[in-house]
Coordinates of N, CA, C and O in Angstrom, one line a residue:
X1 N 14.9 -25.4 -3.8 CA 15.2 -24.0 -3.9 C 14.0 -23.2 -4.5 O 13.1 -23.6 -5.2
X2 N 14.2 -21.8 -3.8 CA 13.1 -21.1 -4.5 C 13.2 -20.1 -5.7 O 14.2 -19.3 -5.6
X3 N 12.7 -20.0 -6.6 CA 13.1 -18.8 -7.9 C 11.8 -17.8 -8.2 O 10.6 -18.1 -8.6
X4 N 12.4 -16.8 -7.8 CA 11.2 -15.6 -7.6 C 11.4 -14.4 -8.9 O 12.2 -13.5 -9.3
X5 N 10.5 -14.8 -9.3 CA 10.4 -14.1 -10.8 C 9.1 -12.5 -10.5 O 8.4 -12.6 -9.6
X6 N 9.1 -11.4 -11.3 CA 8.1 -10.5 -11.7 C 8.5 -9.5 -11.5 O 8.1 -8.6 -12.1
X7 N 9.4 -9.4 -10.6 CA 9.4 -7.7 -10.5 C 10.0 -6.6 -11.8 O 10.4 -7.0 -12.8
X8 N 10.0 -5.2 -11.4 CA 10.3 -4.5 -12.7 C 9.9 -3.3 -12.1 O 9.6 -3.2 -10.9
X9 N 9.8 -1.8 -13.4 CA 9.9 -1.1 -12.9 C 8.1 -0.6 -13.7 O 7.6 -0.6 -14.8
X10 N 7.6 0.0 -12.2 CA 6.3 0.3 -12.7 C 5.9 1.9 -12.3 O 6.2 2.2 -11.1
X11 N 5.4 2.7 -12.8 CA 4.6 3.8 -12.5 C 3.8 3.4 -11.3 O 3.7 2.3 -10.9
X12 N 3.2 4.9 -10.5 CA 2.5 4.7 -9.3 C 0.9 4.0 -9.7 O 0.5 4.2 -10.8
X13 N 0.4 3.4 -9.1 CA -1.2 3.1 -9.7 C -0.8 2.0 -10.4 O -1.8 1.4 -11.0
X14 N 0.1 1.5 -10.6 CA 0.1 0.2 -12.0 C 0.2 -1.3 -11.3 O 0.7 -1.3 -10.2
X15 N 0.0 -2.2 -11.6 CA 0.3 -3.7 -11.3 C 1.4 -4.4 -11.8 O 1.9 -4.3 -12.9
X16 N 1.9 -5.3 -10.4 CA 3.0 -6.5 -11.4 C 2.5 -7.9 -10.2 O 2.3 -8.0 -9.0
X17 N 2.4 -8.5 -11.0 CA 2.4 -10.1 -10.8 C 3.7 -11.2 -10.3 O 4.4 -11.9 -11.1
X18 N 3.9 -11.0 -9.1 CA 5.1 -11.7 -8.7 C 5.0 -13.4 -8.3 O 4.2 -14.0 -7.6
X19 N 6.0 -13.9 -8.9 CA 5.6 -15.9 -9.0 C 7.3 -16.0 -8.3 O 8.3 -15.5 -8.4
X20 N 6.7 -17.1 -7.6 CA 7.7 -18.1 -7.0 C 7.7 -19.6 -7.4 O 6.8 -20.0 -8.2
X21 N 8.2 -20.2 -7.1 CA 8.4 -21.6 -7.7 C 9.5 -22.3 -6.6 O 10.6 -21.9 -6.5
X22 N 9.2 -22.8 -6.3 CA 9.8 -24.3 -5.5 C 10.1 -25.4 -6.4 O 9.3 -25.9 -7.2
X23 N 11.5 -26.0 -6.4 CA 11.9 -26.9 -6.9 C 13.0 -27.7 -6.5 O 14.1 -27.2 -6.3
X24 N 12.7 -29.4 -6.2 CA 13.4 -29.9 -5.5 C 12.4 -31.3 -5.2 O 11.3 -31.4 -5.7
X25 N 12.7 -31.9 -4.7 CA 12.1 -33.6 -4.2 C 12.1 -33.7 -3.0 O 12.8 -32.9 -2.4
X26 N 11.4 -34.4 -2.3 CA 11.6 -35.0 -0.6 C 11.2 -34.4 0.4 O 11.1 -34.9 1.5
X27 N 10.6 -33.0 0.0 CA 9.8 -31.8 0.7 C 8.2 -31.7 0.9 O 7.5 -32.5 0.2
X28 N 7.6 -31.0 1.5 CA 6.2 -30.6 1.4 C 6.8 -29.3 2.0 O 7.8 -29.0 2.6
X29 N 5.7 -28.8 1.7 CA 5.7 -27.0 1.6 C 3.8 -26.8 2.6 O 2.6 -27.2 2.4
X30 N 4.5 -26.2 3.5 CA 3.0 -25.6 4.1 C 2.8 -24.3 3.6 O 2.1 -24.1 2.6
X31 N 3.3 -23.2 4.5 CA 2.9 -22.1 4.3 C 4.0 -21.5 3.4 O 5.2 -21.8 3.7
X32 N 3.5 -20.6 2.2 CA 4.6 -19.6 1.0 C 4.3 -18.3 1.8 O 3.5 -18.0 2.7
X33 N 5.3 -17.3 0.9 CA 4.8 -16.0 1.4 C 5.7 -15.1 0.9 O 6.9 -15.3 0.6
X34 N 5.1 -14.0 0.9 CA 6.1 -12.9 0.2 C 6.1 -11.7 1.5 O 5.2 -11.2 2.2
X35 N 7.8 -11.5 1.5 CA 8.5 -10.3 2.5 C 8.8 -9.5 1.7 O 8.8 -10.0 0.6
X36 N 9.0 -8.4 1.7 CA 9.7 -7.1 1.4 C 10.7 -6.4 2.3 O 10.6 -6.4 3.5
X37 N 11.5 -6.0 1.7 CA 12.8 -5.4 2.5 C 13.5 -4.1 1.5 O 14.0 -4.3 0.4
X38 N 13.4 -2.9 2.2 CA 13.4 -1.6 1.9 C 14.8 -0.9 2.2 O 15.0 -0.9 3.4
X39 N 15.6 -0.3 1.5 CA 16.9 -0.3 1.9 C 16.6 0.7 3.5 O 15.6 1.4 3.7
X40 N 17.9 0.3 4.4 CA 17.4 0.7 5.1 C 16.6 0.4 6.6 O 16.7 0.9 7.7
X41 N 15.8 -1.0 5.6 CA 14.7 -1.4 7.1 C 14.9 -2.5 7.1 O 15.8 -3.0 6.4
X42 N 13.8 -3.2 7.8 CA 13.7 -4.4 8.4 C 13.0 -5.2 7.4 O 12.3 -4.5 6.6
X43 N 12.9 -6.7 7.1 CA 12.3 -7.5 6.4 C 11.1 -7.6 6.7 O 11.1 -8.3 7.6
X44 N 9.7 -7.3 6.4 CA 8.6 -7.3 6.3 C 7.2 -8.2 5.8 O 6.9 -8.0 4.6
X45 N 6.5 -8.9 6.4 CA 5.7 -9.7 5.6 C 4.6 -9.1 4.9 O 3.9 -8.4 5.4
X46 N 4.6 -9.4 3.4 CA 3.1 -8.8 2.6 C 2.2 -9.7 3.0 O 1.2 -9.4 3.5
X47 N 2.7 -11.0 2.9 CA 1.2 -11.8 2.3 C 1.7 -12.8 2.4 O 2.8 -13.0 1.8
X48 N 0.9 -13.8 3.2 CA 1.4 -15.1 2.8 C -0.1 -16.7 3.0 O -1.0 -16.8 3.9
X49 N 0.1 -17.3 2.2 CA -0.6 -18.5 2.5 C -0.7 -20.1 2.5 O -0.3 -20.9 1.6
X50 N -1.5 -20.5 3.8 CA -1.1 -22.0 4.2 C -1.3 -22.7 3.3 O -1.2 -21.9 2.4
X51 N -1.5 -23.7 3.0 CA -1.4 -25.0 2.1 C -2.7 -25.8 1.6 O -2.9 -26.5 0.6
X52 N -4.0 -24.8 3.2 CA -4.9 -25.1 2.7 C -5.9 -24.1 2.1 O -7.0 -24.3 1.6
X53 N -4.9 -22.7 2.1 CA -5.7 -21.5 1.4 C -6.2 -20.4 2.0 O -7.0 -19.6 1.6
X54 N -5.2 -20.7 3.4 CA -6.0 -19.4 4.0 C -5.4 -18.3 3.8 O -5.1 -18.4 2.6
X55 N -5.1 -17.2 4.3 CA -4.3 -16.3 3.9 C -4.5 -14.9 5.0 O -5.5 -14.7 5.7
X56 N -3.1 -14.2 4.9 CA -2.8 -12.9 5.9 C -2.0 -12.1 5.0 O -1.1 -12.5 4.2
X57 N -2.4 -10.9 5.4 CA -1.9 -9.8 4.3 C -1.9 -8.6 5.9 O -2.7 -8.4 6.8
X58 N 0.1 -7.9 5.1 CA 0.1 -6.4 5.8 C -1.1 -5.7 5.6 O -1.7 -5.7 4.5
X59 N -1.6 -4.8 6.7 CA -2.3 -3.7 6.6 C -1.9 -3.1 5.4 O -2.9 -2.9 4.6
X60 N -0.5 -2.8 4.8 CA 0.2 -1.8 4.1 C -0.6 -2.1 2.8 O -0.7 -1.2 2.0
X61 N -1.3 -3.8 2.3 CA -1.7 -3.9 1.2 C -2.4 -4.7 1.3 O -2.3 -5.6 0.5
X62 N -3.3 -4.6 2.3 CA -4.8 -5.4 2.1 C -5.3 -4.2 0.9 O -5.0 -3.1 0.4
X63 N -6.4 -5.5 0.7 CA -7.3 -4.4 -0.1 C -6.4 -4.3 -1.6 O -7.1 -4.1 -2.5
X64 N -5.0 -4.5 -2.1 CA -4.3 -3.8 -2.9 C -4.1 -4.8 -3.6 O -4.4 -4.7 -4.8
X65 N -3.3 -6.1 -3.0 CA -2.9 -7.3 -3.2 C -3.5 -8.7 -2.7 O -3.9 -8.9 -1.6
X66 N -3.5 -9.7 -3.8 CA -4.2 -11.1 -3.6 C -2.7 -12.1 -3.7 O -1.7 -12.1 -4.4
X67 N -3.1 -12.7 -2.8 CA -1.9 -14.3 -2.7 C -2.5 -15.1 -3.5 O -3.7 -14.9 -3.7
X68 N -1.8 -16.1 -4.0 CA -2.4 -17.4 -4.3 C -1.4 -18.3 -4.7 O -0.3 -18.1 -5.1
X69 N -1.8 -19.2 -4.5 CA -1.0 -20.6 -4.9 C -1.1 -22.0 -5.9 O -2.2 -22.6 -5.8
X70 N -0.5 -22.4 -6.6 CA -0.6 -23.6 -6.9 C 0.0 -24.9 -6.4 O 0.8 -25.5 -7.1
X71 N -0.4 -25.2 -5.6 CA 0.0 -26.3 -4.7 C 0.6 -27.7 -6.0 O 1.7 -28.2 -5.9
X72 N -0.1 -28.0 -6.7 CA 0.4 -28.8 -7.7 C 1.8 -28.4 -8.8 O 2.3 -29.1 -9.6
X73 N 2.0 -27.1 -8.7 CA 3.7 -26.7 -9.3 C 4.1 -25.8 -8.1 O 4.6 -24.7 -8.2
X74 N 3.6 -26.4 -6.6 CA 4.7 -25.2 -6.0 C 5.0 -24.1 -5.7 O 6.0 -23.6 -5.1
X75 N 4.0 -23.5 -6.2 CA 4.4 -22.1 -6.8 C 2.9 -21.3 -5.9 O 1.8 -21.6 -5.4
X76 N 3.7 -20.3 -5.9 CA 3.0 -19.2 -4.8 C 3.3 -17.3 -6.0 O 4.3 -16.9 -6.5
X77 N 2.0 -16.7 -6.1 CA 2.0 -15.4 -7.0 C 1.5 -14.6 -5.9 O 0.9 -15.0 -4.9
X78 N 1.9 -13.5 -6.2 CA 1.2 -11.9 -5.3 C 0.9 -11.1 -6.6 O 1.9 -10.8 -7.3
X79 N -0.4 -10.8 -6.9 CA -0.8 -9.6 -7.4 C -1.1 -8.5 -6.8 O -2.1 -8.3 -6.1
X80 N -0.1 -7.5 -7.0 CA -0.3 -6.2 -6.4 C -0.7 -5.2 -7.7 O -0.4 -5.1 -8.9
X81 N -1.7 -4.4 -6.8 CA -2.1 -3.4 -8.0 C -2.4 -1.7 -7.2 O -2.3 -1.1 -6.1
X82 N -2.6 -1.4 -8.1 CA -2.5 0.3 -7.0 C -1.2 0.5 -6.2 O -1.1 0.9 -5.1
X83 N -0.3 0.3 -7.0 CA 1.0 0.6 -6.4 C 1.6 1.7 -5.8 O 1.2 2.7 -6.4
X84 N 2.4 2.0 -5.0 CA 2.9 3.2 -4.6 C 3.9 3.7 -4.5 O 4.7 2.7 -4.7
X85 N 4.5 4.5 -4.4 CA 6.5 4.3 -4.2 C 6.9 3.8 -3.0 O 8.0 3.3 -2.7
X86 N 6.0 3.9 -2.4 CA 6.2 3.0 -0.7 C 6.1 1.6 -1.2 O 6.7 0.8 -0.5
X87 N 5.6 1.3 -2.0 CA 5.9 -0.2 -1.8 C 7.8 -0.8 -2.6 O 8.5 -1.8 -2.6
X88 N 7.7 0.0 -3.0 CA 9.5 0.1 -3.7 C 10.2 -0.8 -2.9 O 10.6 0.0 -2.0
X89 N 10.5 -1.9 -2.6 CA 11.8 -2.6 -2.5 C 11.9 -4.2 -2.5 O 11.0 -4.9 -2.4
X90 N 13.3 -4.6 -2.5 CA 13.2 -6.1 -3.3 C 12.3 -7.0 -2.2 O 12.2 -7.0 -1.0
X91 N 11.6 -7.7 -3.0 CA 10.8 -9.1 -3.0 C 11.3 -10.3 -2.4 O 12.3 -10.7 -3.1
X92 N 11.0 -11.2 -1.4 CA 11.6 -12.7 -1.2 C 10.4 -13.2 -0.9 O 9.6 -12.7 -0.2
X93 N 10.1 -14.7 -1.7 CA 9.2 -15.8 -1.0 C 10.2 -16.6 -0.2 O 11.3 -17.0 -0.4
X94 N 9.3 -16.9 0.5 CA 9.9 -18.1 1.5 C 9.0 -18.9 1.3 O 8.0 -18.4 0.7
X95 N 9.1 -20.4 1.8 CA 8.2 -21.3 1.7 C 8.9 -22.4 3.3 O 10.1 -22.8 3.3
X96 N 8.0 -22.7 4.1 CA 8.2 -23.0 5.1 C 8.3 -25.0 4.9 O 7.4 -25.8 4.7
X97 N 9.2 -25.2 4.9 CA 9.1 -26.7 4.0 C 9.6 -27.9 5.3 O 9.9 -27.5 6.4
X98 N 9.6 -29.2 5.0 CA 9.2 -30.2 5.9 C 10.0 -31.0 5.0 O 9.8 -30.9 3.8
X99 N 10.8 -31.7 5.4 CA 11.4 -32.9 4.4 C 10.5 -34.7 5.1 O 10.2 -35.3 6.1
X100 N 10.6 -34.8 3.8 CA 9.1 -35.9 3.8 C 9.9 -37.5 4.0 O 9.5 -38.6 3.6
X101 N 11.3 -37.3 4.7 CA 11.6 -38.6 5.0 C 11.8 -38.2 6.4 O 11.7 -37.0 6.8
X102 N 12.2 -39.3 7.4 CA 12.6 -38.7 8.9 C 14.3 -38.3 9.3 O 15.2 -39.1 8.9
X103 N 14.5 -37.6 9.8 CA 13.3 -37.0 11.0 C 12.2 -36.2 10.8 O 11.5 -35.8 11.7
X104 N 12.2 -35.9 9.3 CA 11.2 -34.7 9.1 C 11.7 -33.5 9.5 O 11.1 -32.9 10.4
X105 N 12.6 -33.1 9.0 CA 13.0 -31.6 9.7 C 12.5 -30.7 8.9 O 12.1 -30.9 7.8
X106 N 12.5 -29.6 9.6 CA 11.5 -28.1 9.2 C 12.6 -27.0 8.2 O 13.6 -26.5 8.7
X107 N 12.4 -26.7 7.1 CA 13.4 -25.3 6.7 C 12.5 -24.5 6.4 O 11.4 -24.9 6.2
X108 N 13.0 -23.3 6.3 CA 12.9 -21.8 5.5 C 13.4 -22.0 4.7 O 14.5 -22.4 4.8
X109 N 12.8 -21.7 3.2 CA 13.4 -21.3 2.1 C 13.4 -20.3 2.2 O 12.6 -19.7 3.0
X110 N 14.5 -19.6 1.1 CA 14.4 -18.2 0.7 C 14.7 -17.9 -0.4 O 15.8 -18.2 -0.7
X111 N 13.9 -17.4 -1.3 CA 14.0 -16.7 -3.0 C 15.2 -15.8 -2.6 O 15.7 -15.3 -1.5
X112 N 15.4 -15.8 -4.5 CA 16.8 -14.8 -4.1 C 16.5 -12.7 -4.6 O 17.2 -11.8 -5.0
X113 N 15.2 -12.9 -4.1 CA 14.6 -11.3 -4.1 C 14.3 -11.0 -5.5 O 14.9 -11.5 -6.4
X114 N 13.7 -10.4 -5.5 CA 13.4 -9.3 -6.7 C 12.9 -8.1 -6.5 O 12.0 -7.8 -5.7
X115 N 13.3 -7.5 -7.3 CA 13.2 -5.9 -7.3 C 11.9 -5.2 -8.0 O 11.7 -5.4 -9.2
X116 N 11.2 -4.4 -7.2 CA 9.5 -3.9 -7.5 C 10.0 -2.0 -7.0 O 10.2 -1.4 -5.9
X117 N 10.0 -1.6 -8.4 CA 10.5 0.1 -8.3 C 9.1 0.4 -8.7 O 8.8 0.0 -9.8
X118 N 8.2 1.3 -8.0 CA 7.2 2.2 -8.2 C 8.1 3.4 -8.3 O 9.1 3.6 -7.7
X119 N 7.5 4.6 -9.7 CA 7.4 5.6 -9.9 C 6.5 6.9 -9.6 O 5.3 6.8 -9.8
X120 N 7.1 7.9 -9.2 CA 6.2 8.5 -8.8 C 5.3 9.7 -10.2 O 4.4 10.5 -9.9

């Protein structure tokens, strides 16, 4: 399972540090990543990266936000900084996982969101 910790409530311009964590046995984890979903719309990808480090970010927050991971606890952060009220709404990592006995089947995880309120 995934547990997606950081969000909160921040003024416009300010930073929050969002962490995921994967926990469980029998898995490998390729690619993590963080979506956003805005009341209203559609689920959206910020940022996400493969296993070996590479990384893809929305236009909406290049430049704004860094991915990273620790492959040895699982765990996947997004630093966003220069915030906006556009970026206002709850947070999910996923983590794209492989179960490491056979048949080897493929899941999606999904964190259970968190909430990132910019102030204007």
């Amino acid at each position: 399972q995934l547990q997606a910790s950081g969000g909160g409530l921040v003024q416009s311009g300010g930073s929050l540090r969002l962490t995921c964590a994967a926990s469980g046995s029998g898995f490998s984890i390729n690619v993590m990543g963080w979506y956003r979903q805005a009341p209203g719309k559609q689920r959206e990808l910020v940022a996400d990266i493969a296993k070996g480090g590479s990384t893809n970010y929305a236009d909406s927050v290049k430049g704004r936000s860094t991915i990273s991971r620790d492959n040895a606890k699982n765990t996947v952060y997004l630093q966003m900084s220069s915030l906006e009220p556009e970026d206002t709404s709850v947070y999910y990592c996923k983590a794209e996982t492989r179960s490491t006995s056979f048949p080897y089947k493929t899941y999606d995880w999904w964190g259970q969101g968190t909430q990132v309120t910019v102030s204007s």
